[in-house]
Amino acid sequence: MRAGEHASVDADARSRDILRAMGPDGPSLKKLILAHKRAAAGVIAVVLVLVGVMVGAALPSTRDVSLSDSSTCSAWGSASQAQRSAYARRYVAEYASNGARDQDTTEADLTGACNHAAYLGEADDISLVAAMNHAF
């Protein structure tokens, strides 16, 4: 026998001994859980908490988060139509002296500017005011 074969034979013998100690049915999850009830309950609790956190994060938020001047183009892209319209109305009211015309035009301009920022890969960095001023 070579040196590597001796280690392999020892490992095989240990594996057989472990399986023999587990009984004729071999290893099972049921036996493991019954042998370690507290640990199994803890693991199940942790898994349930983690699943709950993931489900909670995946569900859309029910609260209405409004857009502001510092909101990014990414936020504009994921905002609802009502949120976009509300921001466009506020933008026209605040920046009418800067050439903001009406709500529909402002909304279309913001969508176009944010699409351009997204094309450049800067949608996460550009604020809505910067997008309207084409400062990217």
Coordinates of C-alpha atoms in Angstrom, one line a residue:
M1 CA 0.0 0.0 0.0
R2 CA 1.1 3.5 -0.7
A3 CA 1.0 6.3 1.9
G4 CA -2.1 7.9 0.3
E5 CA -4.0 4.7 0.3
H6 CA -3.5 4.2 4.0
A7 CA -5.1 7.5 4.9
S8 CA -8.0 6.6 2.6
V9 CA -8.6 3.2 4.2
D10 CA -8.6 4.9 7.7
A11 CA -11.2 7.5 6.5
D12 CA -13.4 4.7 5.0
A13 CA -13.2 2.8 8.3
R14 CA -14.2 5.8 10.3
S15 CA -17.1 6.5 8.0
R16 CA -18.3 2.9 8.3
D17 CA -18.0 3.2 12.1
I18 CA -20.0 6.4 12.2
L19 CA -22.8 4.9 9.9
R20 CA -22.9 1.7 12.0
A21 CA -23.4 3.8 15.2
M22 CA -26.3 5.6 13.6
G23 CA -28.3 2.4 13.3
P24 CA -29.6 0.3 10.4
D25 CA -31.6 3.2 8.9
G26 CA -28.6 5.5 8.6
P27 CA -28.6 9.2 9.2
S28 CA -31.9 11.1 9.1
L29 CA -33.0 14.7 9.8
K30 CA -35.7 13.4 12.1
K31 CA -33.1 11.7 14.4
L32 CA -31.0 14.8 14.4
I33 CA -33.9 17.1 15.3
L34 CA -35.1 14.7 18.1
A35 CA -31.5 14.5 19.5
H36 CA -31.1 18.3 19.5
K37 CA -34.5 19.7 20.2
R38 CA -33.4 23.1 21.5
A39 CA -30.9 23.7 18.8
A40 CA -33.5 22.7 16.2
A41 CA -36.1 25.1 17.6
G42 CA -33.5 27.9 17.6
V43 CA -32.6 27.2 14.0
I44 CA -36.2 27.1 13.0
A45 CA -36.9 30.4 14.8
V46 CA -33.9 32.1 13.1
V47 CA -35.0 30.9 9.7
L48 CA -38.6 32.2 10.3
V49 CA -37.3 35.6 11.3
L50 CA -35.0 35.8 8.3
V51 CA -37.9 34.8 5.9
G52 CA -40.1 37.4 7.6
V53 CA -37.4 40.1 7.1
M54 CA -37.0 39.2 3.4
V55 CA -40.7 39.2 2.8
G56 CA -41.1 42.5 4.5
A57 CA -38.3 44.0 2.5
A58 CA -39.7 42.6 -0.8
L59 CA -43.2 44.0 -0.2
P60 CA -43.8 47.5 -1.6
S61 CA -44.1 50.3 0.9
T62 CA -47.7 51.3 1.6
R63 CA -46.8 54.8 2.8
D64 CA -46.8 57.5 0.2
V65 CA -43.2 58.9 0.0
S66 CA -43.2 62.2 -1.8
L67 CA -40.5 63.4 -4.1
S68 CA -38.4 66.5 -3.3
D69 CA -35.9 68.6 -5.1
S70 CA -33.1 66.4 -3.7
S71 CA -34.7 63.2 -4.9
T72 CA -32.7 61.3 -7.5
C73 CA -33.7 60.3 -11.0
S74 CA -33.9 56.7 -9.7
A75 CA -36.5 57.8 -7.3
W76 CA -38.4 59.5 -10.1
G77 CA -38.3 56.4 -12.1
S78 CA -39.8 54.3 -9.4
A79 CA -42.4 56.9 -8.2
S80 CA -46.1 56.5 -8.9
Q81 CA -47.9 58.7 -11.3
A82 CA -49.5 60.6 -8.5
Q83 CA -46.1 61.3 -6.9
R84 CA -44.7 62.5 -10.2
S85 CA -47.7 64.8 -10.8
A86 CA -47.5 66.2 -7.3
Y87 CA -43.8 67.0 -7.7
A88 CA -44.3 68.5 -11.1
R89 CA -47.1 70.8 -9.7
R90 CA -44.8 71.9 -6.9
Y91 CA -41.9 72.4 -9.3
V92 CA -43.9 74.7 -11.5
A93 CA -45.1 76.7 -8.5
E94 CA -41.6 77.1 -7.1
Y95 CA -39.6 77.6 -10.3
A96 CA -42.1 79.3 -12.6
S97 CA -39.7 82.3 -12.9
N98 CA -37.0 79.9 -14.2
G99 CA -39.1 79.0 -17.2
A100 CA -41.2 76.1 -15.8
R101 CA -44.3 76.2 -17.9
D102 CA -47.0 73.7 -16.9
Q103 CA -47.3 70.4 -15.0
D104 CA -47.5 68.1 -18.0
T105 CA -44.5 69.7 -19.8
T106 CA -42.5 69.7 -16.6
E107 CA -43.3 66.0 -16.0
A108 CA -42.3 65.1 -19.5
D109 CA -39.1 67.2 -19.3
L110 CA -38.1 65.5 -16.0
T111 CA -38.8 62.0 -17.5
G112 CA -36.6 62.8 -20.5
A113 CA -33.8 64.3 -18.4
C114 CA -33.9 61.3 -16.0
N115 CA -33.9 58.9 -18.9
H116 CA -30.8 60.7 -20.2
A117 CA -29.2 60.5 -16.8
A118 CA -30.0 56.8 -16.6
Y119 CA -28.5 56.3 -20.1
L120 CA -25.3 57.9 -18.8
G121 CA -25.4 55.7 -15.7
E122 CA -25.9 58.7 -13.3
A123 CA -29.5 58.2 -12.3
D124 CA -28.6 57.4 -8.7
D125 CA -26.5 60.6 -8.4
I126 CA -28.5 63.3 -10.2
S127 CA -31.2 65.2 -8.3
L128 CA -34.4 66.2 -10.0
V129 CA -33.4 69.9 -10.0
A130 CA -30.0 69.0 -11.5
A131 CA -31.8 66.9 -14.1
M132 CA -34.1 69.8 -15.1
N133 CA -31.0 72.0 -15.4
H134 CA -29.2 69.3 -17.4
A135 CA -26.4 69.5 -14.9
F136 CA -24.9 66.1 -15.7

